[in-house]
Short mmCIF file of C-alpha atoms in Angstrom, two decimals:
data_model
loop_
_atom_site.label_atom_id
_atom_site.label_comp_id
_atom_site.label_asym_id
_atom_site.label_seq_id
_atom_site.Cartn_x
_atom_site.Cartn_y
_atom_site.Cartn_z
CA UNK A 29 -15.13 10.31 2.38
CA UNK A 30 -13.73 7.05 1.33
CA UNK A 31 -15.39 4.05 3.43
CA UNK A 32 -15.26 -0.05 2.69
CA UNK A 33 -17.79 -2.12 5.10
CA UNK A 34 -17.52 -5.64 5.27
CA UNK A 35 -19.32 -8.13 7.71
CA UNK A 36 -16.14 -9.44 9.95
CA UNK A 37 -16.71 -13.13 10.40
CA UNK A 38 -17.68 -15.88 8.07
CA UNK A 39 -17.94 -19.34 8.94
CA UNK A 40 -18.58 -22.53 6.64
CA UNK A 41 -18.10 -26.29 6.06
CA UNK A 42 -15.56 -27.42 3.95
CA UNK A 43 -17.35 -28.22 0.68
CA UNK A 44 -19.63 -25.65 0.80
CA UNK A 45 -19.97 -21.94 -0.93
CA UNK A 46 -18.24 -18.76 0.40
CA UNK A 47 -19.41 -15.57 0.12
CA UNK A 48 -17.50 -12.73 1.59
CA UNK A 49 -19.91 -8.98 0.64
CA UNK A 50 -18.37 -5.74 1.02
CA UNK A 51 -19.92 -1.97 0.15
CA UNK A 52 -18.08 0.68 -0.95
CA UNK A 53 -18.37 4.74 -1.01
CA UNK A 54 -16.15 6.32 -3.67
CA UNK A 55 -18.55 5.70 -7.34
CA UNK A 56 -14.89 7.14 -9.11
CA UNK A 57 -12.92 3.74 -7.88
CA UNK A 58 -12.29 2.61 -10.88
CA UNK A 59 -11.15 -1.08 -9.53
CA UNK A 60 -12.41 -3.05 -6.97
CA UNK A 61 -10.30 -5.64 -5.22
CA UNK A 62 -10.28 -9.13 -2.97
CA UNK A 63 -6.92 -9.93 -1.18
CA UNK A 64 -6.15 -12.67 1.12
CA UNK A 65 -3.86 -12.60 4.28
CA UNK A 66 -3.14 -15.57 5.96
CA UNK A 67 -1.93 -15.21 9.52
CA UNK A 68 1.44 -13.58 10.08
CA UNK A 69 1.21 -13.41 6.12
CA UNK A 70 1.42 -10.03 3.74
CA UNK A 71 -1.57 -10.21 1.25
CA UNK A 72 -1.79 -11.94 -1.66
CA UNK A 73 -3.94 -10.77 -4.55
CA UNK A 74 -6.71 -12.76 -5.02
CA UNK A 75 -8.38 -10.91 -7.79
CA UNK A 76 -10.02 -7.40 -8.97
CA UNK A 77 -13.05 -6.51 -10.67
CA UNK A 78 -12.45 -3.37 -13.57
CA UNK A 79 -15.78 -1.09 -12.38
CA UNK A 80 -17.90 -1.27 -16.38
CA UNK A 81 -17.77 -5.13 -15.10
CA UNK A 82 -20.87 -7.20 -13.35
CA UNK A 83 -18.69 -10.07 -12.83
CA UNK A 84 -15.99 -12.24 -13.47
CA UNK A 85 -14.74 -15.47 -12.65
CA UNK A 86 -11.42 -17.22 -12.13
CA UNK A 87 -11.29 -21.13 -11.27
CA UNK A 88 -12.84 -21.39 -7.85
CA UNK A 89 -13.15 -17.83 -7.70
CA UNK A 90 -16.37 -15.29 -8.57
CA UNK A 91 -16.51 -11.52 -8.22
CA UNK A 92 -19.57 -9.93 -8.75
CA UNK A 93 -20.22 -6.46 -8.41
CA UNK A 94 -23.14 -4.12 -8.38
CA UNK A 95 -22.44 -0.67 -9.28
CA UNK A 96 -25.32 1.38 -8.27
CA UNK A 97 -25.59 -0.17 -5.07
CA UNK A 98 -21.85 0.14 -4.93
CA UNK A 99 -22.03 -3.41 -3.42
CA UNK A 100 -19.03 -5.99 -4.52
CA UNK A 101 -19.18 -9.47 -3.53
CA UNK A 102 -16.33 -12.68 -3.55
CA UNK A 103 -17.56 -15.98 -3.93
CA UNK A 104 -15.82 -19.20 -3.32
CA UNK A 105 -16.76 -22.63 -4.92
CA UNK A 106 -16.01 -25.84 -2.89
CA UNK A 107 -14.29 -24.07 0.10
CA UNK A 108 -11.47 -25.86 1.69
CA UNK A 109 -9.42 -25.57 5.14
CA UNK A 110 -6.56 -23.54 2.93
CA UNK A 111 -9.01 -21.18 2.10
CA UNK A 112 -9.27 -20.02 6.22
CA UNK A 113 -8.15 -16.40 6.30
CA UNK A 114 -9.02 -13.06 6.30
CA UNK A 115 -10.35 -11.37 3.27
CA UNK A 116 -10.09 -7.70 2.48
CA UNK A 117 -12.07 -5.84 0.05
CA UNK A 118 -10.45 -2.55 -1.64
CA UNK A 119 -10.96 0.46 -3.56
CA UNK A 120 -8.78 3.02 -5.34
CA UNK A 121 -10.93 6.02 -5.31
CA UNK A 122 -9.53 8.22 -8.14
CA UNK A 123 -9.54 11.49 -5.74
CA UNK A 124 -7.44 9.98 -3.79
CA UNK A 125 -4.78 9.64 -6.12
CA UNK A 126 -6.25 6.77 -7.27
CA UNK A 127 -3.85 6.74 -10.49
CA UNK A 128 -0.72 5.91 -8.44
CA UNK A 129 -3.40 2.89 -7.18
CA UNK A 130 -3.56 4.21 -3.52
CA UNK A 131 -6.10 1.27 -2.06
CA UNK A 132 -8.84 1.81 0.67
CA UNK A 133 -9.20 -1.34 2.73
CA UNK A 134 -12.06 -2.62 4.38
CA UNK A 135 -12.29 -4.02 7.85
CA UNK A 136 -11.90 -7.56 6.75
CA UNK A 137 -13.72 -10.76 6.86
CA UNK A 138 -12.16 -13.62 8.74
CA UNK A 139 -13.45 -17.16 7.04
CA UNK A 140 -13.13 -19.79 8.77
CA UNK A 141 -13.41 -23.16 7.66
CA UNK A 142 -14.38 -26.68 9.08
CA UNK A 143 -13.78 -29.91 7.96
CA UNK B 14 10.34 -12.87 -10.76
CA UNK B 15 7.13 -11.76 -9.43
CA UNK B 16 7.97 -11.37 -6.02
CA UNK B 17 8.34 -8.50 -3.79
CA UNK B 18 11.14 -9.10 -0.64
CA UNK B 19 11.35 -7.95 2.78
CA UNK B 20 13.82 -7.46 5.68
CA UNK B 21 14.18 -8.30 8.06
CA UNK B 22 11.07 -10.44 8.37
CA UNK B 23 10.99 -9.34 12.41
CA UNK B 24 12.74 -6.83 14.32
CA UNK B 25 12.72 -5.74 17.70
CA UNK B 26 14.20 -2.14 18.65
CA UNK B 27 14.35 0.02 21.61
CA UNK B 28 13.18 3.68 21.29
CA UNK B 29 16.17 4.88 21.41
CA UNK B 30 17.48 2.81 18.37
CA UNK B 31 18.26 3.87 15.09
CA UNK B 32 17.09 1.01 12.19
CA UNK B 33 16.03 0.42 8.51
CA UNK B 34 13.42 -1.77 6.76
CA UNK B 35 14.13 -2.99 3.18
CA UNK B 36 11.55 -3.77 0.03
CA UNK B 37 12.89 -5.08 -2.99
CA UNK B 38 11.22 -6.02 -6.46
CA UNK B 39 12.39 -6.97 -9.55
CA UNK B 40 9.24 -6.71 -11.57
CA UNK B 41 10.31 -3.47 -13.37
CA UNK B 42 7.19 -1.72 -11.41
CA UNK B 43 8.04 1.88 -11.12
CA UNK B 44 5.00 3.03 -8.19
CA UNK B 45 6.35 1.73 -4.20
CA UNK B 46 4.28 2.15 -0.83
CA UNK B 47 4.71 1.64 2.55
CA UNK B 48 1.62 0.31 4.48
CA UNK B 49 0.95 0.10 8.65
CA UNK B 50 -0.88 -3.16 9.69
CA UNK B 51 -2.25 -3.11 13.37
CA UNK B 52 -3.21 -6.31 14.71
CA UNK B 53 -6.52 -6.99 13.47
CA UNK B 54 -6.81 -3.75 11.31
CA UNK B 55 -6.54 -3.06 7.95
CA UNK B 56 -3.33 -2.41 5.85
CA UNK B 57 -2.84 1.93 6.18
CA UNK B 58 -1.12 3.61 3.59
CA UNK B 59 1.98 5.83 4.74
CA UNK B 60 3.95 6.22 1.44
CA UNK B 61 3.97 6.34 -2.51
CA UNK B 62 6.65 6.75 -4.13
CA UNK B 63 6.18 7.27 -8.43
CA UNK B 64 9.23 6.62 -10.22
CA UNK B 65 11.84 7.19 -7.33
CA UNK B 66 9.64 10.11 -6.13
CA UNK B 67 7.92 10.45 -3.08
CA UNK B 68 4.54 11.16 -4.41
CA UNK B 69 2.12 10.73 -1.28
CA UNK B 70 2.58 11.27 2.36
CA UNK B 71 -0.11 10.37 4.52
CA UNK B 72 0.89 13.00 7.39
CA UNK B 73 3.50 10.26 8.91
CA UNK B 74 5.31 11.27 11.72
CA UNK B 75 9.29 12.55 10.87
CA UNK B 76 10.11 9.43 13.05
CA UNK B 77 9.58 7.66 9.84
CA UNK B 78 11.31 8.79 6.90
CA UNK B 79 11.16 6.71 3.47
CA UNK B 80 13.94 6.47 0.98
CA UNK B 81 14.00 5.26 -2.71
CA UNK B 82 17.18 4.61 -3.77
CA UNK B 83 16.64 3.16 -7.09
CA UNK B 84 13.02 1.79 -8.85
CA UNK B 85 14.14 -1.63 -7.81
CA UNK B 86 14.68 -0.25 -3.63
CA UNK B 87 12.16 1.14 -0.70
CA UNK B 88 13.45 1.65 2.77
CA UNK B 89 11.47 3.22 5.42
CA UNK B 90 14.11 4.38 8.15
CA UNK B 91 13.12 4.85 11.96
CA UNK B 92 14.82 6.90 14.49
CA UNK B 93 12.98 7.10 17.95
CA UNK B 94 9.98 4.75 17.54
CA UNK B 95 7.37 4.73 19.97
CA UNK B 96 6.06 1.47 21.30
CA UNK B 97 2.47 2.59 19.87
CA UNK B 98 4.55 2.14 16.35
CA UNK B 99 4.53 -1.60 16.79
CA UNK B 100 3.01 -3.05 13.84
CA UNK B 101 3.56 -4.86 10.73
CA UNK B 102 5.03 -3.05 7.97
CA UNK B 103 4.20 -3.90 4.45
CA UNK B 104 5.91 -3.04 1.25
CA UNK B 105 3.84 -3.07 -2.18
CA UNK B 106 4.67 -2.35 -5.56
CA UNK B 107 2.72 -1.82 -8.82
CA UNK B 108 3.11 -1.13 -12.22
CA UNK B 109 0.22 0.42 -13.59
CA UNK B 110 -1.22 1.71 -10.74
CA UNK B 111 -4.41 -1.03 -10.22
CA UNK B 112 -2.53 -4.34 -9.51
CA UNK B 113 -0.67 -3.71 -5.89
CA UNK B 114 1.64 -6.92 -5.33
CA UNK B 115 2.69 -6.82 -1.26
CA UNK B 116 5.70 -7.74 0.25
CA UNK B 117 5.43 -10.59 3.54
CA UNK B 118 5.71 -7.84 5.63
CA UNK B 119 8.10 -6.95 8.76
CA UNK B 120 6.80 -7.44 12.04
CA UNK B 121 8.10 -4.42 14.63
CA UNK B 122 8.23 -4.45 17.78
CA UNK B 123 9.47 -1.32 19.93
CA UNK B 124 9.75 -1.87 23.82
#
């Protein structure tokens, strides 16, 4: 069965590197995904990884992902108070309808962040 | 307009109570959902709908019964609510299936 693990606490000074890891089951998702919800907040697309990728980056931002140890990982450069949150990996495994983009959410990782 | 709208942004019903949630986009996407947040939980998917169709149904209870009026619309509507159903309620829409764009959310509350 589908299944997303992630570690549920992160903690780091403001300045410093982030990185949020996740593992994933389903080898058919065919995109991998990092959203952000703030508290009281829906979630906010942070970025997603296409799975024939090892990486990509955007501004602060760096996904890298490891197929055959279906491990996916966010990075954040120069982390700052705004960035406190919690961060949810996701998959769309393709026999799970994954064409209509049905997403499998990890647990989440709560970052917190201190000046 | 990249935005995807909810209302009301709370609500608070009895379990007797009859009410509606609303989702509205304006991003042309033609795929809808409805997802169930639990405090501290992940978001869990309760509806698809695929150009005004309900395409997935994640054995929901009947107390929740989803409508799509028109590709721009979602309502969920709920009719005897337990207080177990508390939760917030998250809308999401997508166009080609990978890039999911969610809605604020409304927070329920059913005493």
């Amino acid at each position: 069965g589908e299944d997303v693990e992630q570690s549920l606490f992160l903690s780091v000074r403001e300045g410093d590197s982030s990185v949020i890891n996740c593992t994933y089951t389903d080898s058919s998702s065919t995109y991998l995904y990092w959203y952000k919800q703030e508290p009281g907040a829906g979630l906010q697309l942070l970025t997603y990884i296409f799975s024939n990728m090892d990486m990509k980056q955007d501004q602060r931002l760096t996904v890298l992902l490891n197929k055959k140890d279906k491990h996916l990982s966010l990075r954040i450069a120069d982390t700052q108070t705004g960035d406190s949150a919690i961060y949810f990996c996701a998959e769309n495994p393709m026999n799970y309808g994954g064409s209509q983009g049905n997403l499998i959410f990890g647990k989440g990782t709560k970052l917190s962040v201190k000046p | 307009d990249t935005e995807v709208t909810q209302t009301p942004k709370h609500l608070v019903m009895g379990m007797t109570n009859k009410k509606s949630l609303k989702c509205e986009q304006h991003m042309g996407h033609r795929a809808m959902y409805w997802y169930k947040q639990k405090a501290k939980k992940p978001p869990e998917l309760m509806f698809v709908y695929s150009y005004e169709k309900l395409s997935i149904n994640e054995s929901v209870p009947s107390r929740f019964s989803p409508e799509c009026p028109n590709s721009s619309l979602l309502n969920l509507h709920l009719h005897a609510l337990q207080p177990e159903d508390s939760a917030l309620y998250l809308c999401a829409s997508s166009s080609r299936g990978y890039e999911q764009f969610f809605g604020p959310g409304t927070r329920l509350t059913v005493l």
